[in-house]
């Protein structure tokens, strides 16, 4: 009896082993054929001698009978199972299997920790994902995966920040319209929803994408749209984009051939309620490359689409075609490096009302997978830096096909797999834009005085200048020389001060950067008086003995005169140089002329027009102090006063 029981048990074990070996071999074939749904099923069957785990089961062998005593083979099957789930985008199921690989087989499969972190991020476990990425980077020696892991770490940190600082908008899965598989690419035309779905039809198991339509008032009732055309099996029809009239439809048709996806953009015309057979669109399709996801602008002048055709930045790019009067493409132009990256950009939509391009990108900084972005069209030829739409419009999974409702700016639609283990679903977003914050305001107050006397100047016209909009406001000082001007924006301001017989002057204004400041106090500003043809001494223009070469400190003083000339563009001046009387008349005249000309040359070099300034050397002809004392001795102080440089306003017209 004991021998019989032993033989029976042995036969059972051998049968189970043979069965599980068959499961593994079938799973391997499916994996190699990239049929990851099938490979996941059979790898899981190979781990047990009963039905596969139910959804969400944590895969510890304490819950199942392991028929593989060979740990190496067990590790292989578990890792392949995790990979299968990941590769058909079921990261919720992949996560616990990767965790098991890390616990027991991480040295054999070191990349398992990286992919585990990706699963954690996708499943919104950001902190755990960051921790595992840091561990992976610590142990990993492969430069390629170090770069990839660093990018994923940046994605996690970005997602962490977005979740902590959500926008006011929200997104919820649409009720009634979503089927039992993938639903995506919703647009609105004449009160109807148009979208693509791979829902099962009449109980069938094949997941083929078709075009569907539903009334906005009753989205649960959907009808399939059949433009006809190629009757081959496994032909998929992608999201539709219709002209404003609803008579012309652009869409993608794709299929798989020898494990390679082949896609192209087609169009169909509606006549008497019937769609014509699809015709391949010219210019947007390129032989040997994929074009997809067409989106026609509401004015019918441009078609936006995604393609991996040559001439892009890498991966799939956003492209733009101008359309003729019949809706046919004239050209195909890459949207450029402002929009496209070396990774994938897809699902474009252009809003004419907003002058914005909405699209999805894997290459720009995002929360993971495809993120939604917007960029503004500038002059029809360039785009602003793309702006991430933020959380919760974006998620840690794929988010595509953003479509703002043109009739209601508070509504938009998008497609996301955030609540799915496999596929995109349709979401409706409530767009809440933050109320515009009024720019901070402040009162600018200050005083204007006479530079020579220090007394307040009345009647000075003060003009507030905005660097963006030129003149903003003006004010005239009272008897106290004071002024008050209200500032209303975060712009760069300056003041222009003007008064008859005084040099005009510009003065900077402190920036208004906070609403907490209600008064800005400008320093006291002085204005210098002048009279036509009356010389004004410029102090501290210094030279070495018998030299006309300007010293550095002299150039600094001349910069002040240059400021006056720039602030008073109509005045013309003479720059005169005087000597102290030592030496011959000829020597003094030549030296003074050289010194005056050296000053003028410096001023012209700084941008002052030559016709506005002349050089005049006076030698020792016009002293302002005696060179000798009454007793006949030399007068050094007098000679010092006579060695001077002056400027004289010749005209102000």
XYZ file of C-alpha atoms in Angstrom:
653
model
C 0.000 0.000 0.000
C 2.776 2.472 0.917
C 4.571 1.683 -2.322
C 1.372 2.326 -4.270
C 0.868 5.691 -2.570
C 4.489 6.667 -3.295
C 4.181 5.735 -6.959
C 0.899 7.625 -7.241
C 2.400 10.765 -5.688
C 5.444 10.474 -7.931
C 3.257 10.279 -11.006
C 1.268 13.321 -9.860
C 4.433 15.352 -9.294
C 5.857 14.288 -12.657
C 2.617 15.197 -14.390
C 2.545 18.594 -12.679
C 6.161 19.215 -13.604
C 5.495 18.286 -17.221
C 2.430 20.494 -17.335
C 4.264 23.478 -15.869
C 7.170 22.947 -18.258
C 4.659 23.167 -21.095
C 3.247 26.383 -19.591
C 6.744 27.881 -19.453
C 7.543 26.954 -23.043
C 4.256 28.413 -24.255
C 4.908 31.575 -22.246
C 8.410 31.898 -23.716
C 7.038 31.668 -27.248
C 4.426 34.324 -26.551
C 7.028 36.585 -24.930
C 9.349 36.282 -27.927
C 6.396 37.132 -30.186
C 5.683 40.199 -28.009
C 2.292 38.787 -27.021
C 2.755 39.847 -23.421
C -0.829 39.296 -22.288
C -0.527 35.628 -23.211
C 2.983 35.254 -21.802
C 1.876 36.740 -18.460
C -0.976 34.252 -18.272
C 1.208 31.204 -18.905
C 4.140 32.321 -16.758
C 1.733 32.649 -13.886
C 0.223 29.256 -14.677
C 3.738 27.815 -14.660
C 4.203 28.955 -11.065
C 1.280 27.012 -9.713
C -0.713 23.912 -10.320
C -4.008 25.728 -10.104
C -5.600 28.827 -11.604
C -3.695 32.067 -11.924
C -3.654 34.571 -9.099
C -6.576 36.869 -8.702
C -6.167 40.582 -9.276
C -3.911 42.210 -6.732
C -2.631 38.996 -5.088
C 0.829 39.458 -3.571
C 2.985 36.746 -5.177
C 4.598 35.028 -2.221
C 5.029 31.307 -2.532
C 3.401 30.809 0.841
C 0.110 31.223 -1.033
C 0.837 28.672 -3.743
C 2.568 25.350 -4.354
C 5.930 25.906 -6.043
C 6.768 22.989 -8.325
C 10.153 24.488 -9.223
C 12.751 23.414 -6.735
C 15.310 24.891 -9.132
C 15.584 28.453 -7.772
C 17.268 29.669 -10.944
C 14.304 28.580 -13.061
C 11.836 30.026 -10.559
C 13.618 33.378 -10.649
C 13.582 33.352 -14.443
C 9.833 32.727 -14.611
C 8.998 35.347 -11.976
C 11.144 37.979 -13.688
C 9.615 37.164 -17.078
C 6.162 37.422 -15.501
C 6.950 40.881 -14.104
C 8.344 41.922 -17.486
C 5.248 40.652 -19.289
C 2.921 42.682 -17.097
C 5.092 45.779 -17.531
C 5.371 45.419 -21.281
C 1.611 45.372 -21.730
C 1.400 48.347 -19.371
C -0.183 46.565 -16.422
C 2.194 48.096 -13.901
C -0.176 47.474 -11.015
C 0.268 43.711 -11.461
C 3.950 44.018 -12.365
C 4.855 45.829 -9.133
C 4.553 42.927 -6.621
C 6.355 40.503 -8.926
C 9.304 42.876 -9.318
C 9.295 43.211 -5.553
C 9.653 39.433 -5.229
C 12.539 39.420 -7.720
C 14.314 42.127 -5.702
C 13.916 40.129 -2.497
C 15.391 36.897 -3.893
C 17.030 37.380 -7.303
C 18.202 40.993 -7.580
C 21.838 39.993 -8.202
C 20.735 37.933 -11.204
C 18.292 40.586 -12.441
C 19.734 43.943 -11.300
C 17.418 45.971 -13.550
C 14.462 44.657 -11.573
C 14.940 47.418 -8.988
C 14.793 50.112 -11.654
C 11.627 48.688 -13.175
C 10.169 48.217 -9.712
C 10.705 51.945 -9.113
C 8.980 52.750 -12.413
C 6.000 50.657 -11.310
C 5.913 52.406 -7.942
C 5.913 55.826 -9.589
C 3.199 54.768 -12.014
C 1.135 53.482 -9.083
C 1.582 56.842 -7.325
C 3.946 55.527 -4.631
C 6.401 58.327 -5.261
C 8.405 58.217 -2.027
C 9.072 54.478 -2.383
C 10.014 54.965 -6.031
C 12.576 57.629 -5.122
C 14.088 55.388 -2.443
C 14.506 52.470 -4.861
C 15.936 54.645 -7.618
C 18.540 55.949 -5.204
C 19.442 52.357 -4.255
C 19.641 51.407 -7.923
C 21.922 54.355 -8.718
C 24.148 53.423 -5.791
C 24.704 49.860 -7.046
C 24.403 50.269 -10.823
C 27.590 50.563 -12.904
C 25.975 50.767 -16.345
C 26.300 54.371 -17.616
C 23.318 54.029 -19.931
C 20.984 52.951 -17.152
C 22.490 55.501 -14.789
C 21.330 58.219 -17.189
C 17.915 56.584 -17.566
C 17.517 56.194 -13.803
C 18.523 59.806 -13.190
C 15.854 60.912 -15.640
C 13.278 58.743 -13.874
C 14.384 60.191 -10.531
C 13.841 63.699 -11.914
C 10.394 62.580 -13.060
C 9.563 61.323 -9.562
C 10.732 64.549 -7.946
C 8.672 66.555 -10.443
C 5.610 64.397 -9.758
C 6.129 64.756 -6.018
C 6.165 68.548 -6.343
C 3.093 68.577 -8.604
C 1.039 66.429 -6.242
C 1.965 68.691 -3.326
C 0.909 71.753 -5.331
C -2.142 70.759 -7.404
C -3.911 73.109 -9.764
C -7.529 74.103 -9.175
C -8.705 71.936 -12.081
C -9.965 68.364 -11.752
C -10.526 65.330 -13.981
C -12.996 62.465 -13.576
C -13.611 59.329 -15.605
C -16.634 59.807 -17.852
C -19.648 57.718 -16.945
C -21.584 55.636 -19.440
C -19.393 56.180 -22.464
C -16.331 54.116 -21.461
C -16.428 50.460 -22.473
C -14.702 47.330 -21.205
C -11.340 48.067 -22.859
C -9.602 51.120 -24.281
C -11.424 54.375 -25.065
C -9.520 57.451 -26.183
C -9.181 60.477 -28.448
C -12.530 62.162 -27.778
C -13.516 65.248 -29.779
C -16.816 67.096 -30.154
C -18.539 67.938 -33.430
C -22.089 69.228 -33.869
C -23.244 68.033 -30.459
C -21.750 64.567 -30.749
C -18.801 62.838 -29.143
C -16.362 61.167 -31.518
C -13.829 58.741 -30.071
C -11.971 55.472 -30.595
C -12.624 52.290 -28.642
C -11.361 48.706 -28.561
C -14.466 47.527 -26.687
C -15.662 44.002 -27.343
C -18.404 43.677 -29.926
C -21.167 41.102 -29.526
C -19.171 39.127 -26.989
C -16.064 38.856 -29.154
C -12.668 38.644 -27.523
C -10.621 40.465 -30.167
C -9.646 43.998 -29.213
C -9.862 45.963 -32.470
C -10.016 49.762 -32.394
C -12.953 51.337 -34.200
C -14.465 54.803 -34.457
C -17.551 55.503 -32.365
C -20.045 58.312 -31.997
C -22.413 59.248 -29.160
C -24.801 62.102 -28.412
C -23.514 64.467 -25.765
C -26.956 64.360 -24.190
C -26.900 60.539 -24.006
C -23.267 59.353 -24.069
C -24.125 55.821 -22.931
C -25.673 55.083 -26.314
C -22.777 54.670 -28.732
C -22.742 53.757 -32.391
C -19.864 52.529 -34.478
C -18.783 54.596 -37.466
C -17.645 52.511 -40.408
C -15.911 54.400 -43.215
C -15.353 51.085 -45.030
C -12.151 50.532 -46.957
C -9.612 47.748 -46.404
C -11.300 44.541 -45.287
C -8.183 42.876 -43.871
C -8.586 41.661 -40.306
C -6.891 43.463 -37.457
C -7.197 46.896 -39.119
C -7.444 49.552 -36.416
C -9.137 52.919 -36.891
C -7.736 55.757 -34.802
C -9.208 58.948 -33.353
C -11.124 61.101 -35.809
C -10.744 64.826 -36.389
C -13.571 66.465 -38.298
C -13.843 69.728 -40.175
C -16.100 72.367 -38.628
C -18.876 71.380 -41.036
C -18.524 67.713 -40.115
C -18.250 66.756 -43.795
C -14.547 65.881 -43.861
C -12.939 63.417 -41.465
C -9.235 62.719 -40.902
C -8.194 59.607 -38.974
C -5.474 56.974 -38.574
C -5.556 53.425 -39.870
C -2.975 51.057 -38.459
C -2.199 47.362 -38.368
C 0.585 45.007 -37.387
C 2.743 43.223 -39.908
C 5.430 40.848 -38.661
C 5.296 42.390 -35.181
C 5.740 45.898 -36.649
C 3.038 48.547 -36.361
C 2.284 50.350 -39.627
C 0.124 53.469 -39.497
C -0.957 56.159 -41.942
C -3.389 59.080 -42.048
C -6.542 58.799 -44.162
C -9.516 60.987 -44.928
C -13.144 60.355 -45.752
C -15.960 62.601 -46.998
C -19.553 62.541 -45.844
C -22.251 62.720 -48.471
C -25.913 62.324 -47.586
C -24.956 60.818 -44.237
C -22.629 58.194 -45.702
C -18.857 58.199 -45.405
C -16.760 57.543 -48.484
C -14.107 54.830 -48.586
C -10.935 56.019 -46.819
C -8.240 57.523 -49.005
C -4.635 57.880 -47.966
C -3.673 61.491 -47.431
C -0.833 62.936 -49.492
C 2.292 64.650 -48.114
C 1.666 63.810 -44.449
C 2.486 60.133 -44.998
C 6.037 59.014 -45.744
C 6.885 55.540 -47.047
C 8.519 53.379 -44.406
C 7.465 55.664 -41.534
C 4.388 56.084 -39.366
C 2.056 59.084 -39.385
C -0.908 59.254 -37.038
C -3.246 61.283 -34.814
C -4.361 63.974 -37.285
C -6.050 67.064 -35.845
C -7.498 69.724 -38.133
C -7.758 73.318 -36.907
C -11.294 74.709 -36.715
C -10.652 77.116 -39.591
C -9.605 74.213 -41.812
C -6.286 75.829 -42.723
C -3.833 73.573 -40.893
C -3.533 69.921 -39.988
C -1.468 68.862 -36.980
C -0.253 65.277 -36.692
C 2.403 63.017 -35.164
C 5.029 61.162 -37.167
C 8.435 59.521 -36.902
C 9.306 60.586 -40.455
C 12.796 61.984 -41.207
C 13.513 65.600 -40.365
C 12.313 65.463 -36.772
C 14.004 65.738 -33.403
C 13.692 62.012 -32.621
C 10.949 59.534 -31.780
C 7.533 60.735 -32.900
C 7.284 64.491 -33.431
C 4.479 66.989 -33.918
C 4.200 68.095 -37.550
C 2.072 70.757 -39.244
C 0.592 70.854 -42.745
C -1.047 73.787 -44.490
C -4.287 72.739 -46.172
C -5.746 73.906 -49.469
C -9.398 74.805 -49.993
C -10.272 71.112 -50.395
C -8.612 70.142 -47.125
C -5.614 68.543 -48.819
C -2.100 69.054 -47.370
C 0.245 71.386 -49.233
C 3.348 70.623 -47.185
C 4.583 69.039 -43.962
C 6.697 71.059 -41.521
C 8.201 69.935 -38.237
C 6.926 71.991 -35.282
C 10.536 72.504 -34.213
C 12.704 71.972 -31.178
C 10.574 74.270 -29.008
C 7.872 71.588 -29.101
C 9.633 68.356 -30.013
C 12.306 66.437 -28.102
C 14.431 63.378 -28.815
C 11.659 61.336 -27.162
C 7.999 61.039 -28.248
C 5.482 63.853 -28.752
C 1.952 62.875 -29.751
C -1.755 63.748 -29.858
C -1.705 67.408 -30.955
C -4.686 69.744 -30.855
C -4.586 73.412 -31.850
C -7.061 75.868 -30.322
C -7.611 78.826 -32.628
C -9.423 80.808 -29.927
C -6.479 80.488 -27.536
C -3.695 80.350 -30.151
C -2.440 77.340 -28.206
C -1.121 73.955 -29.195
C -1.975 71.173 -26.760
C 0.023 67.963 -27.032
C 1.535 65.126 -25.018
C 5.231 64.483 -24.469
C 7.488 61.898 -22.893
C 10.585 64.018 -23.391
C 9.653 67.187 -21.503
C 9.718 67.326 -17.702
C 6.624 65.518 -16.491
C 5.074 63.193 -13.935
C 5.786 60.007 -15.890
C 4.641 58.487 -19.153
C 2.985 61.008 -21.457
C 2.195 64.379 -19.876
C -0.092 67.079 -21.257
C 1.471 70.379 -22.338
C 0.446 73.658 -23.921
C 2.411 76.139 -26.030
C 1.301 79.460 -27.492
C 1.631 80.270 -31.175
C 3.696 83.448 -31.661
C 3.207 85.163 -35.027
C 2.417 81.817 -36.615
C 6.059 80.811 -36.898
C 7.343 79.942 -33.435
C 6.114 78.553 -30.129
C 6.557 79.554 -26.523
C 8.253 77.193 -24.102
C 5.795 74.338 -23.420
C 3.959 74.551 -20.106
C 3.039 71.391 -18.193
C -0.702 71.414 -17.407
C 0.050 70.175 -13.899
C -1.639 67.774 -11.523
C -4.393 66.498 -11.527
C -4.872 66.982 -15.283
C -1.640 65.011 -15.534
C -1.007 61.816 -13.597
C 1.881 59.429 -12.989
C 0.709 57.373 -15.972
C -0.112 58.243 -19.601
C -2.214 61.330 -20.339
C -3.016 62.208 -23.958
C -5.562 63.718 -26.356
C -6.312 66.940 -24.491
C -9.328 68.579 -26.123
C -10.742 71.850 -24.740
C -14.447 72.390 -25.341
C -14.694 75.391 -27.676
C -18.172 76.238 -26.361
C -17.318 76.071 -22.665
C -13.872 77.186 -21.514
C -14.379 75.423 -18.177
C -14.579 71.978 -19.825
C -11.941 69.834 -21.482
C -11.553 66.153 -22.319
C -8.525 63.900 -22.083
C -7.538 60.245 -22.257
C -5.651 58.552 -19.428
C -4.860 55.094 -18.071
C -4.582 56.391 -14.488
C -7.463 54.167 -13.362
C -6.771 51.231 -15.663
C -4.455 48.233 -15.730
C -4.202 48.201 -19.501
C -5.787 50.952 -21.483
C -6.682 54.580 -21.889
C -10.097 55.760 -20.735
C -12.055 58.937 -21.416
C -11.961 61.661 -18.764
C -13.814 64.944 -18.485
C -11.928 67.814 -16.896
C -13.256 70.832 -15.067
C -10.887 73.679 -15.820
C -10.563 76.238 -13.056
C -8.195 79.056 -13.835
C -6.777 81.025 -10.928
C -8.216 84.493 -10.611
C -5.828 87.093 -11.975
C -3.894 88.792 -9.213
C -3.940 92.574 -9.594
C -0.455 94.000 -9.936
C 0.957 95.560 -6.779
C 0.671 99.320 -6.496
C 2.695 101.878 -4.603
C 3.128 105.626 -4.245
C 6.516 106.938 -5.364
C 7.539 110.104 -3.534
C 10.698 112.192 -3.616
C 12.212 115.680 -3.776
C 14.007 117.643 -6.509
C 16.585 120.284 -5.537
C 18.998 122.679 -7.226
C 22.396 120.971 -7.468
C 24.284 124.175 -6.655
C 22.164 125.666 -3.854
C 20.466 122.587 -2.416
C 17.140 124.443 -2.405
C 13.881 122.780 -3.546
C 12.984 123.247 -7.191
C 9.423 124.166 -8.067
C 7.948 123.586 -11.514
C 10.038 120.564 -12.478
C 8.105 118.345 -14.891
C 8.572 114.733 -13.837
C 7.573 112.061 -16.341
C 7.216 108.437 -15.239
C 8.525 106.165 -17.987
C 7.684 102.487 -18.335
C 10.306 100.373 -20.114
C 7.501 98.590 -21.959
C 4.936 101.303 -22.657
C 6.968 104.537 -22.664
C 5.253 107.471 -20.923
C 2.889 106.537 -18.121
C 2.226 109.665 -16.075
C 3.601 113.137 -15.403
C 3.749 115.422 -12.383
C 4.979 118.961 -11.634
C 6.776 119.643 -8.377
C 5.317 122.130 -5.917
C 7.122 124.803 -3.906
C 8.668 122.138 -1.691
C 10.131 120.342 -4.701
C 8.210 117.199 -3.781
C 6.277 114.855 -6.044
C 3.979 111.823 -5.680
C 3.284 109.323 -8.463
C 1.329 106.048 -8.347
C 2.995 102.928 -9.771
C 0.669 100.165 -10.934
C 2.690 97.264 -12.316
C 5.792 95.127 -11.950
C 7.621 97.011 -14.672
C 10.959 98.757 -14.772
C 10.355 102.473 -14.342
C 12.501 105.562 -14.591
C 11.884 109.276 -14.093
C 12.698 112.058 -16.530
C 13.130 115.479 -14.877
C 12.816 118.610 -17.018
C 12.872 122.340 -16.228
C 13.743 125.322 -18.403
C 17.407 126.349 -18.102
C 18.257 123.100 -16.297
C 19.777 119.972 -17.685
C 17.173 117.230 -18.130
C 17.917 114.185 -16.045
C 16.886 110.544 -15.754
C 16.601 108.792 -12.403
C 15.875 105.084 -11.732
C 12.867 103.960 -9.715
C 12.942 101.062 -7.204
C 11.030 98.054 -8.522
C 7.591 97.268 -7.096
C 7.887 93.554 -6.328
C 5.497 92.993 -3.428
C 2.023 94.068 -2.404
C 3.358 94.716 1.116
C 5.035 97.941 -0.030
C 2.659 100.890 -0.356
C 5.181 103.751 -0.541
C 8.529 103.968 -2.306
C 10.887 106.734 -1.273
C 13.171 107.929 -4.053
C 16.475 109.579 -3.062
C 16.706 113.348 -3.399
C 17.389 114.244 -7.029
C 19.184 117.438 -8.009
C 19.050 119.329 -11.286
C 21.940 121.419 -12.585
C 21.230 124.893 -13.890
C 22.918 126.268 -16.999
C 22.966 129.349 -19.224
C 23.731 129.430 -22.919
C 27.356 130.341 -23.661
C 28.291 130.363 -19.963
C 31.113 127.890 -19.176
C 30.670 125.267 -16.460
C 33.835 123.935 -14.870
C 34.324 120.173 -14.879
C 36.325 119.332 -11.788
C 38.983 116.632 -11.523
C 40.011 116.338 -15.173
C 43.671 115.604 -14.421
C 46.787 115.195 -16.587
C 50.450 114.526 -15.984
C 52.800 117.493 -16.508
C 52.996 118.570 -20.151
C 50.763 115.598 -21.157
C 47.316 115.400 -22.752
C 46.671 111.687 -21.988
C 43.511 111.185 -19.904
C 43.862 109.485 -16.536
C 41.297 106.768 -15.606
C 39.758 109.011 -12.930
C 39.330 111.754 -15.544
C 37.361 109.381 -17.774
C 35.004 108.665 -14.882
C 34.317 112.408 -14.553
C 33.685 112.717 -18.300
C 31.133 109.892 -18.032
C 28.987 112.348 -16.072
C 29.049 114.775 -19.017
C 28.165 111.917 -21.349
C 25.107 111.217 -19.174
C 24.046 114.866 -19.483
C 24.452 114.730 -23.258
C 22.431 111.501 -23.453
C 19.698 112.921 -21.227
C 19.594 116.147 -23.275
C 19.811 115.004 -26.900
C 19.202 118.485 -28.375
C 22.052 120.419 -26.746
C 25.354 121.114 -28.459
C 28.397 121.923 -26.359
C 31.941 123.154 -26.538
C 34.573 121.464 -24.431
C 37.319 123.935 -23.576
C 40.729 123.335 -21.989
C 42.842 125.960 -20.208
C 46.487 125.946 -19.042
C 48.248 127.709 -16.157
C 50.529 130.038 -18.123
C 53.853 128.257 -17.741
C 55.751 128.101 -21.008
C 55.276 129.852 -24.332
C 51.937 130.877 -25.794
C 52.384 128.406 -28.645
C 53.121 125.506 -26.299
C 50.121 126.332 -24.091
C 47.774 126.674 -27.062
C 48.871 123.344 -28.540
C 48.716 121.521 -25.197
C 45.256 122.869 -24.354
C 43.912 121.988 -27.814
C 45.299 118.465 -27.516
C 43.749 118.069 -24.067
C 40.353 119.335 -25.239
C 40.449 117.068 -28.288
C 41.399 114.058 -26.153
C 38.284 114.647 -24.025
C 36.086 115.031 -27.098
C 37.514 111.869 -28.668
C 36.626 109.899 -25.525
C 33.078 111.296 -25.507
C 32.561 110.480 -29.210
C 33.917 106.985 -28.598
C 31.112 106.529 -26.039
C 28.459 107.200 -28.676
C 27.891 110.963 -28.718
C 27.497 112.321 -32.264
C 30.581 114.349 -33.347
C 28.422 117.258 -34.529
C 27.166 117.799 -30.966
C 30.543 118.608 -29.395
C 33.605 120.625 -30.409
C 37.052 120.905 -28.826
C 38.599 124.309 -28.099
C 42.035 124.952 -26.606
C 42.363 128.380 -24.944
C 45.935 128.060 -23.713
C 46.634 130.695 -21.038
C 44.399 133.343 -22.607
C 41.424 133.139 -20.199
C 42.686 132.860 -16.605
C 40.170 132.961 -13.767
C 42.798 133.574 -11.047
C 46.181 135.397 -10.918
C 49.207 133.206 -11.620
C 51.382 135.428 -9.346
C 50.878 137.027 -5.962
C 50.941 140.848 -5.466
C 54.535 140.546 -4.223
C 55.550 138.938 -7.526
C 55.951 135.428 -6.175
C 54.368 132.413 -7.915
C 50.745 131.612 -6.978
C 50.310 127.773 -7.075
C 46.649 127.968 -6.007
C 45.857 130.390 -8.792
C 47.606 128.278 -11.403
C 45.647 125.232 -10.133
C 42.367 127.083 -10.764
C 43.512 128.123 -14.219
C 44.361 124.515 -15.198
C 40.761 123.593 -15.872
C 38.349 121.944 -18.284
C 34.961 123.512 -18.991
C 31.955 122.781 -21.079
C 29.647 125.400 -22.495
C 26.141 124.893 -23.866
C 26.124 126.509 -27.305
C 22.504 125.696 -28.211
C 19.563 123.648 -26.997
C 17.439 123.484 -30.104
